[in-house]
Every structure is written in C-alpha cells, then in structure tokens.
PDB file of C-alpha atoms and ligand atoms in Angstrom:
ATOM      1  CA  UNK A   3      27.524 -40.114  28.461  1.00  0.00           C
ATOM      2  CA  UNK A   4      27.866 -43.804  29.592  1.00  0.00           C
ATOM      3  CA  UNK A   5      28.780 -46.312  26.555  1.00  0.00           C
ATOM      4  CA  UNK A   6      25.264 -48.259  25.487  1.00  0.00           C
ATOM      5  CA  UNK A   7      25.122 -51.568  25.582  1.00  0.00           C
ATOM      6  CA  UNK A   8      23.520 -54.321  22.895  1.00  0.00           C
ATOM      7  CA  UNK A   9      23.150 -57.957  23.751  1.00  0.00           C
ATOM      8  CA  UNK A  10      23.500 -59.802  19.802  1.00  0.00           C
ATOM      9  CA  UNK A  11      21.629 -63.190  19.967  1.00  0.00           C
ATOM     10  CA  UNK A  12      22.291 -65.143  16.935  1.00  0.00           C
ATOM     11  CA  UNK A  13      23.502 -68.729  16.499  1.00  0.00           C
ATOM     12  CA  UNK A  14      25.186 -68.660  13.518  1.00  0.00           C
ATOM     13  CA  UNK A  15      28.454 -67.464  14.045  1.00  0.00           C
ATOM     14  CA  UNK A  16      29.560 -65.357  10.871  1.00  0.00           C
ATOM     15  CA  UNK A  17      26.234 -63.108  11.571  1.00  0.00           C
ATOM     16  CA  UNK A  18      26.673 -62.957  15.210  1.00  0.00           C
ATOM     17  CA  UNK A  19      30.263 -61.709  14.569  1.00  0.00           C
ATOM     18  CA  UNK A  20      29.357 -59.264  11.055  1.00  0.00           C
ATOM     19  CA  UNK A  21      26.675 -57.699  13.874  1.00  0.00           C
ATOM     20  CA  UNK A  22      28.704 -57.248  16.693  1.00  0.00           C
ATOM     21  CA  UNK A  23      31.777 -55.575  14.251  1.00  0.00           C
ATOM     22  CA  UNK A  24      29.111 -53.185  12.622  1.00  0.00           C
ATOM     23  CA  UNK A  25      27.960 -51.912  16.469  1.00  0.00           C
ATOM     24  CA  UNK A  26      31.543 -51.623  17.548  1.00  0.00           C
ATOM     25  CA  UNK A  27      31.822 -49.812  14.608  1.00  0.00           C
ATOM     26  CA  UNK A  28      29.181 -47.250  16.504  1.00  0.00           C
ATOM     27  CA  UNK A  29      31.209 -47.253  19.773  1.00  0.00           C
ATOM     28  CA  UNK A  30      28.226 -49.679  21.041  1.00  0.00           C
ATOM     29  CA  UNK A  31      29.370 -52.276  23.769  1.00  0.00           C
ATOM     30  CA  UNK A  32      27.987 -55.349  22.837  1.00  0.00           C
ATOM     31  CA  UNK A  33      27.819 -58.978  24.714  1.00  0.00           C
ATOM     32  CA  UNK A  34      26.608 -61.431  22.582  1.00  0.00           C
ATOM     33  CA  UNK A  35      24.758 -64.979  23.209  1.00  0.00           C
ATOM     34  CA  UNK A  36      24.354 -67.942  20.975  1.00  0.00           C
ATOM     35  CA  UNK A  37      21.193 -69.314  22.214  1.00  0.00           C
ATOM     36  CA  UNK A  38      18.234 -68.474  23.722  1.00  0.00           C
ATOM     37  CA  UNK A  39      19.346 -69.979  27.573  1.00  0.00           C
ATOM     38  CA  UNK A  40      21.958 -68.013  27.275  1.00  0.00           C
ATOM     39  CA  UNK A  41      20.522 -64.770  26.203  1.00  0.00           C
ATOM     40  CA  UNK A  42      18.535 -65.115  29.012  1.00  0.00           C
ATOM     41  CA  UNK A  43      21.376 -65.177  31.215  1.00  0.00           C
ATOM     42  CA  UNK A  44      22.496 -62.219  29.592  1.00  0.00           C
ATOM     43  CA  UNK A  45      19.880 -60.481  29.721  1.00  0.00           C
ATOM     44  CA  UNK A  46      19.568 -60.473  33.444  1.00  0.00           C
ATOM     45  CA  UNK A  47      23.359 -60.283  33.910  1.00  0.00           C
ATOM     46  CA  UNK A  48      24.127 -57.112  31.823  1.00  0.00           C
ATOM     47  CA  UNK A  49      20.854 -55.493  31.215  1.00  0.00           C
ATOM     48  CA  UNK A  50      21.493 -54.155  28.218  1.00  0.00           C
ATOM     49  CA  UNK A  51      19.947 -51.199  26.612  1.00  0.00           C
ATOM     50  CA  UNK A  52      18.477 -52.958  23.551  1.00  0.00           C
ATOM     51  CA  UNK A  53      18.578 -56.142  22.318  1.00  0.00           C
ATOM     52  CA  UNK A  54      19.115 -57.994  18.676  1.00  0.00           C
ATOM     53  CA  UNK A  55      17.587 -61.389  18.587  1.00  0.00           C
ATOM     54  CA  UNK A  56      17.422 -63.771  15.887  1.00  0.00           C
ATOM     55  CA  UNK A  57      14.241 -65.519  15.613  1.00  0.00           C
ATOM     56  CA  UNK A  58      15.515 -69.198  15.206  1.00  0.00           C
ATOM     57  CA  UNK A  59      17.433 -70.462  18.103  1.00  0.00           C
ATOM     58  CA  UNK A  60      18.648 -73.963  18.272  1.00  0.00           C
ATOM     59  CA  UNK A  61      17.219 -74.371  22.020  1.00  0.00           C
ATOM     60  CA  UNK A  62      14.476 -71.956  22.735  1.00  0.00           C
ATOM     61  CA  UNK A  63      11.784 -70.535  20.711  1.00  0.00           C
ATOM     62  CA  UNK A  64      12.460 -66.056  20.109  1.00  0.00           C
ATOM     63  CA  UNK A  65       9.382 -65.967  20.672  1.00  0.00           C
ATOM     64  CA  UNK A  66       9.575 -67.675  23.893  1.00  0.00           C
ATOM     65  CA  UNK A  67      12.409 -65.226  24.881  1.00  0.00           C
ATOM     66  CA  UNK A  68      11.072 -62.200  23.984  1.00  0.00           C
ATOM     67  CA  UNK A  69       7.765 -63.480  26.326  1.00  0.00           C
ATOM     68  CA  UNK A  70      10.235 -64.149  29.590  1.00  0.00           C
ATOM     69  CA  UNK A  71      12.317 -61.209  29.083  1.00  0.00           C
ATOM     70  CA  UNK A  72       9.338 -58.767  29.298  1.00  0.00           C
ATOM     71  CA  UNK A  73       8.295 -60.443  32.580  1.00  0.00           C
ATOM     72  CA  UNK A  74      10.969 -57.748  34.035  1.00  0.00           C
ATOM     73  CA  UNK A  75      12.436 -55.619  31.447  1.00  0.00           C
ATOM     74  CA  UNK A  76      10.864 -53.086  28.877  1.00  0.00           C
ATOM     75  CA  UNK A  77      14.181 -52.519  26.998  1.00  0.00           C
ATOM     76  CA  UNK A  78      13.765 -52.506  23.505  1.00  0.00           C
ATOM     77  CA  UNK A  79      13.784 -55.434  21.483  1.00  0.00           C
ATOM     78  CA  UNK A  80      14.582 -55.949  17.499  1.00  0.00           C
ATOM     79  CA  UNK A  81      13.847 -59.056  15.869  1.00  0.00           C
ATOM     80  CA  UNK A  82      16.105 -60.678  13.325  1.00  0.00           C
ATOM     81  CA  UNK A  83      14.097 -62.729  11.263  1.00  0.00           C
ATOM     82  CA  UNK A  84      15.497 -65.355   8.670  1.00  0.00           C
ATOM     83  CA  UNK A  85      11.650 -66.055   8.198  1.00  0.00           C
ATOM     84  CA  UNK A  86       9.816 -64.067   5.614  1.00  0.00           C
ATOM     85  CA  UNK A  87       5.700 -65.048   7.184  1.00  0.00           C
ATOM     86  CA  UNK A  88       4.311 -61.827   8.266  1.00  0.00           C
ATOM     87  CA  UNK A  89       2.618 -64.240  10.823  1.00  0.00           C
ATOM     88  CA  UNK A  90       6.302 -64.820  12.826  1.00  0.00           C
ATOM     89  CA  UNK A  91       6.998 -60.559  13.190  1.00  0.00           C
ATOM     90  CA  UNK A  92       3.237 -60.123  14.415  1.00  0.00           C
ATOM     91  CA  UNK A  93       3.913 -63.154  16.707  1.00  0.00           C
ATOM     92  CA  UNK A  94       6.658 -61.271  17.874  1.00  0.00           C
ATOM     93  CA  UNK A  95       5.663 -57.756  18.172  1.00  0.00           C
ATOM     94  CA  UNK A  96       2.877 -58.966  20.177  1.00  0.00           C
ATOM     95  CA  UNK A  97       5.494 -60.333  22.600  1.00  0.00           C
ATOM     96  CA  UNK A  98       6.659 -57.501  23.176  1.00  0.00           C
ATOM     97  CA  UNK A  99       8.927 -56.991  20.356  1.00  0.00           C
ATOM     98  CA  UNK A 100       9.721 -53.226  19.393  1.00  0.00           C
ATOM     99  CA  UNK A 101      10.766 -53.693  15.851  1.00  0.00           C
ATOM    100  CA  UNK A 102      11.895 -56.710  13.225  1.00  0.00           C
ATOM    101  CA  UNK A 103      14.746 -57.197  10.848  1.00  0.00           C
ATOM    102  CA  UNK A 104      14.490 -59.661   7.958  1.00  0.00           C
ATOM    103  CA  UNK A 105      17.373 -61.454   6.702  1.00  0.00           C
ATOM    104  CA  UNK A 106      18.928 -60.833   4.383  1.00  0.00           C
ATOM    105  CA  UNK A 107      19.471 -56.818   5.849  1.00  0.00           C
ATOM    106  CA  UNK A 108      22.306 -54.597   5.226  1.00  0.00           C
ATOM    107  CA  UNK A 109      24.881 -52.725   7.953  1.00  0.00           C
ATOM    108  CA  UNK A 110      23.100 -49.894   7.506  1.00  0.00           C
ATOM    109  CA  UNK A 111      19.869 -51.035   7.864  1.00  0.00           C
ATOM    110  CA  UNK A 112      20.793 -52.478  11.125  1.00  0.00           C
ATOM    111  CA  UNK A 113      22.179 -49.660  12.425  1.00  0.00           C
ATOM    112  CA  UNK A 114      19.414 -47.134  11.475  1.00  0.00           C
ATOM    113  CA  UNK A 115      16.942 -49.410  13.432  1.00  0.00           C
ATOM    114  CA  UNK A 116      19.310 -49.145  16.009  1.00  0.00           C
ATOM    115  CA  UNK A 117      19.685 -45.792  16.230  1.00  0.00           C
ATOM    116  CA  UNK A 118      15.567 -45.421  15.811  1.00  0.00           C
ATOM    117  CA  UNK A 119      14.919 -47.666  18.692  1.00  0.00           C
ATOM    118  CA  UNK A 120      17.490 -46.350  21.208  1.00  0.00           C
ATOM    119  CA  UNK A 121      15.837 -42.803  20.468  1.00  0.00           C
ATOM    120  CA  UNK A 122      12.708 -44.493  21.329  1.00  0.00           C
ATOM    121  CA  UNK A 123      14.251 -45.701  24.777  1.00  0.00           C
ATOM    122  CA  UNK A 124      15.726 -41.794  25.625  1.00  0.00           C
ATOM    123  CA  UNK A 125      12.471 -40.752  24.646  1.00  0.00           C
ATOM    124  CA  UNK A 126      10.416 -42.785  26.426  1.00  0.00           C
ATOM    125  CA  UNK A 127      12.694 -42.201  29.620  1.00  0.00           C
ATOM    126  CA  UNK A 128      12.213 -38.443  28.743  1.00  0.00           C
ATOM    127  CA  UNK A 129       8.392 -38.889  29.428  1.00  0.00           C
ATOM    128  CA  UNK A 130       8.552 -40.395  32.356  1.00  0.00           C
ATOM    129  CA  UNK A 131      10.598 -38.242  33.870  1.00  0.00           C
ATOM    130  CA  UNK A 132       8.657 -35.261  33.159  1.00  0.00           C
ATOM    131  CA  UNK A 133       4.955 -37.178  32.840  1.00  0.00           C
ATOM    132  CA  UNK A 134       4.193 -34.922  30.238  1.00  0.00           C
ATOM    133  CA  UNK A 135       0.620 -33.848  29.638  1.00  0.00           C
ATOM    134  CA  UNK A 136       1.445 -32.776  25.562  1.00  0.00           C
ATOM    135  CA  UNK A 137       2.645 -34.834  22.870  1.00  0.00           C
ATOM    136  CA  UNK A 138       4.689 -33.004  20.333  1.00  0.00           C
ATOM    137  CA  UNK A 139       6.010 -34.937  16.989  1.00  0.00           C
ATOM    138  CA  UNK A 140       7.333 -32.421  14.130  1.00  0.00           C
ATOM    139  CA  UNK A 141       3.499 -30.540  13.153  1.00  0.00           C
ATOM    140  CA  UNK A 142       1.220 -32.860  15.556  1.00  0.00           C
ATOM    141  CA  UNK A 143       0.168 -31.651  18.735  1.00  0.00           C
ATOM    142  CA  UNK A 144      -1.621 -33.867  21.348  1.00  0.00           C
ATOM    143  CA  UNK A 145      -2.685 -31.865  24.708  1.00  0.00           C
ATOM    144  CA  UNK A 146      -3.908 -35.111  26.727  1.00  0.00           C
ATOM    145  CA  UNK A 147      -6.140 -33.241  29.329  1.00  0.00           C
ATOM    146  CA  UNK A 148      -8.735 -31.887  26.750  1.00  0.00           C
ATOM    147  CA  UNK A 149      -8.132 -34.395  24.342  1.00  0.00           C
ATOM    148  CA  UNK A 150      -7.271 -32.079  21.621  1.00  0.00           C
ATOM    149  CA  UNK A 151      -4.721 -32.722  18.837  1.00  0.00           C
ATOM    150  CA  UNK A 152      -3.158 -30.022  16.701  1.00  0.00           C
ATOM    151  CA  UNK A 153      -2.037 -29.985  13.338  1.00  0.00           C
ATOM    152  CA  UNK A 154       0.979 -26.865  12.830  1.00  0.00           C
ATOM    153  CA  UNK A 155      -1.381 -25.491  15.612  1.00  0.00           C
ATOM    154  CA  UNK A 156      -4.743 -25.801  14.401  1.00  0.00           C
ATOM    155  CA  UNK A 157      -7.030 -28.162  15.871  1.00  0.00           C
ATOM    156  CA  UNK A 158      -7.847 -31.489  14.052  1.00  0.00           C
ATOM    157  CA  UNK A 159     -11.564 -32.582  14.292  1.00  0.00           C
ATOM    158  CA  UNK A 160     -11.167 -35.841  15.085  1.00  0.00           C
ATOM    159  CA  UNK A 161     -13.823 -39.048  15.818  1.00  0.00           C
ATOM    160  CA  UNK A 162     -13.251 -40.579  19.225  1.00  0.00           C
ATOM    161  CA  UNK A 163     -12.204 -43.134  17.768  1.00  0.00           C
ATOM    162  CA  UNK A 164      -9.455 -41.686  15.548  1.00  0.00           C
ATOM    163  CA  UNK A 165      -8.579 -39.819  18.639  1.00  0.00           C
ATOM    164  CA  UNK A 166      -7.805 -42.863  20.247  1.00  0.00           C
ATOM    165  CA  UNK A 167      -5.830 -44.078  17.859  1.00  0.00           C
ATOM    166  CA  UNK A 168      -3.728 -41.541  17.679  1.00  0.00           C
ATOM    167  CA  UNK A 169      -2.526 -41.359  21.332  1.00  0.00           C
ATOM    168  CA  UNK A 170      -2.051 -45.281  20.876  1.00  0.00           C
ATOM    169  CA  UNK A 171       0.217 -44.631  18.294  1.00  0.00           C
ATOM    170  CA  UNK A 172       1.923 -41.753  19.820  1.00  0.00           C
ATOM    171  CA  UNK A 173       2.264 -43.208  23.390  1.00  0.00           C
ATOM    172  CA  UNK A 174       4.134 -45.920  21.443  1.00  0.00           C
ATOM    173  CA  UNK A 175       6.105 -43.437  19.021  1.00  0.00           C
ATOM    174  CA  UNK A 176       8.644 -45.650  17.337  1.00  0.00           C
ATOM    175  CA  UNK A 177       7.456 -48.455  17.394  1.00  0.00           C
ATOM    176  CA  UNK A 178       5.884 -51.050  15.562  1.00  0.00           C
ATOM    177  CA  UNK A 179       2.043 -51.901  16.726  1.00  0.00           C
ATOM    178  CA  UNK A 180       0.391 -54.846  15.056  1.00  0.00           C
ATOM    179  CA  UNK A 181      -3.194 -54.413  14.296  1.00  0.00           C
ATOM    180  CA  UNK A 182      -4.706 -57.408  16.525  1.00  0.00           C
ATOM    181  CA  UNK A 183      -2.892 -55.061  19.287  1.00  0.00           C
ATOM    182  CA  UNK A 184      -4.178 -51.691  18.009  1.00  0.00           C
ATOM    183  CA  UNK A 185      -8.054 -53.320  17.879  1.00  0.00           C
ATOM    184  CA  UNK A 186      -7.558 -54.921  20.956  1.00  0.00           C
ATOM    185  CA  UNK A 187      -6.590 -51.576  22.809  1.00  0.00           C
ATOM    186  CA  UNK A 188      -9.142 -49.462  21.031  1.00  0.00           C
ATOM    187  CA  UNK A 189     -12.456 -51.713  20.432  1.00  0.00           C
ATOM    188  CA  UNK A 190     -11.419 -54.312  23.327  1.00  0.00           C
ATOM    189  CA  UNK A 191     -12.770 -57.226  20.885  1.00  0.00           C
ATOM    190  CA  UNK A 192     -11.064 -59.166  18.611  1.00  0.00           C
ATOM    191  CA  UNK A 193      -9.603 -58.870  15.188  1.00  0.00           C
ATOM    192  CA  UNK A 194     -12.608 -60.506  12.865  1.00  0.00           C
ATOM    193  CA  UNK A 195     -14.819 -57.800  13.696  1.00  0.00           C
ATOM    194  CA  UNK A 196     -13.058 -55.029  13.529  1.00  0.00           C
ATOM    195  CA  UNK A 197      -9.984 -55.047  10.062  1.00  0.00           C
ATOM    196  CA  UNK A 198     -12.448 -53.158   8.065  1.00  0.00           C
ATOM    197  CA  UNK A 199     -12.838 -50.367  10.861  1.00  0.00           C
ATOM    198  CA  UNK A 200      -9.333 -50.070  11.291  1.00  0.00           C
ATOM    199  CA  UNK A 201      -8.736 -49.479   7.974  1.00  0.00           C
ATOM    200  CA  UNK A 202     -11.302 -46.896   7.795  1.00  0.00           C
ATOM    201  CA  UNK A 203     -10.306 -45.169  10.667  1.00  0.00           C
ATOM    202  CA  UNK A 204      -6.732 -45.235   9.768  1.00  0.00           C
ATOM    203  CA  UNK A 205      -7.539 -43.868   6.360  1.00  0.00           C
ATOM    204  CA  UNK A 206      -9.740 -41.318   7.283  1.00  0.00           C
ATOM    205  CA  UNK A 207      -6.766 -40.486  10.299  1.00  0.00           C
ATOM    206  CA  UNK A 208      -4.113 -39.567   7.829  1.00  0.00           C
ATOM    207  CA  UNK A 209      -6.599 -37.470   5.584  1.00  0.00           C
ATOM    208  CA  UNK A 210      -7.220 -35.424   8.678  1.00  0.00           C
ATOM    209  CA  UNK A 211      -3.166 -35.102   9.077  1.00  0.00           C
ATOM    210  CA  UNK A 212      -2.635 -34.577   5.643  1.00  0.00           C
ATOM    211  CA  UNK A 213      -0.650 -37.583   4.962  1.00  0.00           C
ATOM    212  CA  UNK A 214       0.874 -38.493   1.783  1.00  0.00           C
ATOM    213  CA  UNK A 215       0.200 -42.415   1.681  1.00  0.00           C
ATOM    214  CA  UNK A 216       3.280 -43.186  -0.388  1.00  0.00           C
ATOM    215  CA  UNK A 217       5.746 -40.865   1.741  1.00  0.00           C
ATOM    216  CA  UNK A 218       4.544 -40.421   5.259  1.00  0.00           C
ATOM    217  CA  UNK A 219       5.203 -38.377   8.006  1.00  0.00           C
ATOM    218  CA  UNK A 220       3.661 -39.492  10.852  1.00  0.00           C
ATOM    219  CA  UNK A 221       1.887 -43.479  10.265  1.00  0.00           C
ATOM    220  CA  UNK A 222       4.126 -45.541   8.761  1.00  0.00           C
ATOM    221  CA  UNK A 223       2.384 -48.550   7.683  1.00  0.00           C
ATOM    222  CA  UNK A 224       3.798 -52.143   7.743  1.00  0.00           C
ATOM    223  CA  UNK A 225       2.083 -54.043   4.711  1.00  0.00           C
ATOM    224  CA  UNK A 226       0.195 -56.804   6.676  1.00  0.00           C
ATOM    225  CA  UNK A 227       2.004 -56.275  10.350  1.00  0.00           C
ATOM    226  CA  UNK A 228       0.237 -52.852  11.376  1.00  0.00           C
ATOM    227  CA  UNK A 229       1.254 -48.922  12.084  1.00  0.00           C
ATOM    228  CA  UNK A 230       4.438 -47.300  13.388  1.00  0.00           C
ATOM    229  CA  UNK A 231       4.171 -43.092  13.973  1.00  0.00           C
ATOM    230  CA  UNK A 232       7.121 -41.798  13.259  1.00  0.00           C
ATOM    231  CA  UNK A 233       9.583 -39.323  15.379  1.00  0.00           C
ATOM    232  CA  UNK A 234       9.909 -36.551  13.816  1.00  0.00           C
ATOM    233  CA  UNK A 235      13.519 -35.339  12.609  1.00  0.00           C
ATOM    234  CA  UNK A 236      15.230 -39.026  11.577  1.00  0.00           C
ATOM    235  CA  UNK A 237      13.136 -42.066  11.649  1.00  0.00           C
ATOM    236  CA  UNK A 238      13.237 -43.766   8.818  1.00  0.00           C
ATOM    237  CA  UNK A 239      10.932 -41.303   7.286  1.00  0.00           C
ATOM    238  CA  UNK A 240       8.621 -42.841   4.279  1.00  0.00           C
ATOM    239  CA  UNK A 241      10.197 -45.356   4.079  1.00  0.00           C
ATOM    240  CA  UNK A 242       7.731 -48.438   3.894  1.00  0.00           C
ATOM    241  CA  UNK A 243       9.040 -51.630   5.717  1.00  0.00           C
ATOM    242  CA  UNK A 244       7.491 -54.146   4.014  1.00  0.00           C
ATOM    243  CA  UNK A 245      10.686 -56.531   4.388  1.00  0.00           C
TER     244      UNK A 245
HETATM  245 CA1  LIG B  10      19.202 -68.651  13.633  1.00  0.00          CA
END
C-alpha cells in the first residue's frame, strides 16, 4: 500500500507543527504550507490525497483556495476553522469543501475526520471503478436502475422527492452537503422557497428509514450547515457536529 499523503495549511506555526506530529503519528506523509500561494503550489506539486486547510490565511482567502484547487482536483478537502459563523463552513462546503474542523479540536478529532474522509476518497475510487448500479450502506439499499431503495431488504415507499434526496446524499456518502446545495440539486431554485420543504422531506426521510433523530445511522445532521449520510461500520456514528 503506498504511504498517503496530507498537505497541512496553517499559518500559525505551533498548530501547523501539533498537526503534522499527530499525522506522522498515523504513518501519514505530510508537506505542509504556510499560506495560501503556497498551498497552491503544493497542491499542484505533490497532489496530495487530502488536504487540511485553515480558513484564515495571511495572503489568500480559504475560501479562495478551496475555489482554485477544485478547478483540477477533487481530493478531499477539510476545513480548519478558527471562526465559529456557520455562514464561513457553508461558504466553504459550497466550494467544494468535504468537511470542517473548528478550532479549538482535539488529536483525535482530527484524525477521525481524517480517517472518515480518506474512506470517502477509497470509496469513491471504488465506484468508479466498478460504476456500480446499487448503493449499499449498512441496512439501505439503493438499486439505481428502478429507482428502488431497500431498507434490511424491504422496499421503502418513498416520494420522488425523498427519493432524490437520498441518492444525493448517498452519491456524496461522507460528506458534508449544505442545504442551499441539497435545494439547489433537487428543486433547481433557490433557498427562500424551499427550507420548509427540506425540512419536511428530510423529516419524513428518516421516519421512512427508521432513524433515531438523536443517534443516527444514516443522516447526520449539521445544526444550521445541512446533512451528511453516514458509511456504515465507523463514521462518526451519531455523533452530531454542531462544532
Ligand atoms: Ca490562521
């Protein structure tokens, strides 16, 4: 198995180096930039597997990095946020952002979203390779070609709207979608119109999967960012991020 590699971007130098010792920790290579020129350069240099990046660079926006690097790479990105406004880890998921970390986090904390979003990355390399036609997560079931889902193999009568949602969220397993994004993709219009739905829809989703709100399987939610479904067997299972 080749060694993976994380590029760290963070400009303070005490976290840069606490982040970098707790991947080494984890036989991780890591390269590490101090601003967000730099990361760039990085970025395209070593294509790494994933990517850490703080939020608050001293030259360029995260944001604004985030935006470039997805002009040519889908690698996974985690955002370390010293800034607790729910608006700055929506800004960023839109991006293209895969998940967020707020300061203050702990070691371990930082290295389960690692491990979560590097799963995503074999996953989602899994699926391409074999361009499956059925989604399987733990109990769920989607079959794509007759647009059935399956709960422990019975079917789940689902809206076409909840339907929808669901392969959104399991297309995207492991990751963080923001709601503008998850209205956009399923009603095509904008957000004003359509928070209520969602919520309905989402709500009347997790009945149908028999979701416990307060320990989920499957739909994580993010209190004011949006929905994450789960992998099943070790994602950060019902556990609400609300940091
Ligand atoms: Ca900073």
């Amino acid at each position: 198995m080749s060694e993976t590699m994380i590029l760290v971007v963070e400009d303070d130098d005490a976290v840069r180096d606490l982040i970098a010792a707790a991947l080494e920790t984890q036989e991780y290579n890591c390269h590490t930039a101090a601003n967000g020129t730099q990361a760039l350069l990085e970025a395209t240099a070593q294509n790494p597997d994933a990517i850490l990046l703080d939020l608050g660079l001293p030259d360029l926006d995260g944001i604004e990095v985030i935006k470039r690097i997805r002009t040519w790479s889908n690698k996974p990105i985690i955002v370390i946020s010293g800034r607790t406004e729910d608006k700055d880890k929506i800004e960023a998921l839109d991006a293209g952002a895969d998940d967020y970390l707020t300061k203050p986090f702990s070691v371990n904390e930082l290295l389960a979203r690692v491990r979560v979003t590097l799963r995503r990355l074999a996953y989602m390399n899994d699926e391409t390779k074999s361009d499956s036609a059925v989604f399987r997560n733990g109990s769920l079931t989607i079959e794509y070609a007759s647009g059935c889902a399956y709960l422990d193999g019975r079917e789940l009568h689902l809206t076409p709207n909840e339907y929808k949602i669901l392969c959104l969220l399991a297309k995207n397993v492991g990751k963080v979608l923001t709601r503008t994004y998850i209205i956009k993709e399923i009603w095509g219009g904008t957000w004003e119109n359509n928070v209520a739905s969602l919520r309905v829809f989402m709500a009347t989703l997790r009945k149908k999967l028999q979701e416990d709100t307060a320990h989920p399987q499957l739909i994580q939610t993010h209190v004011g960012v949006g929905y994450r479904m789960l992998r099943s067997g070790g994602d950060e299972k019902g556990k609400t991020n609300r940091g």
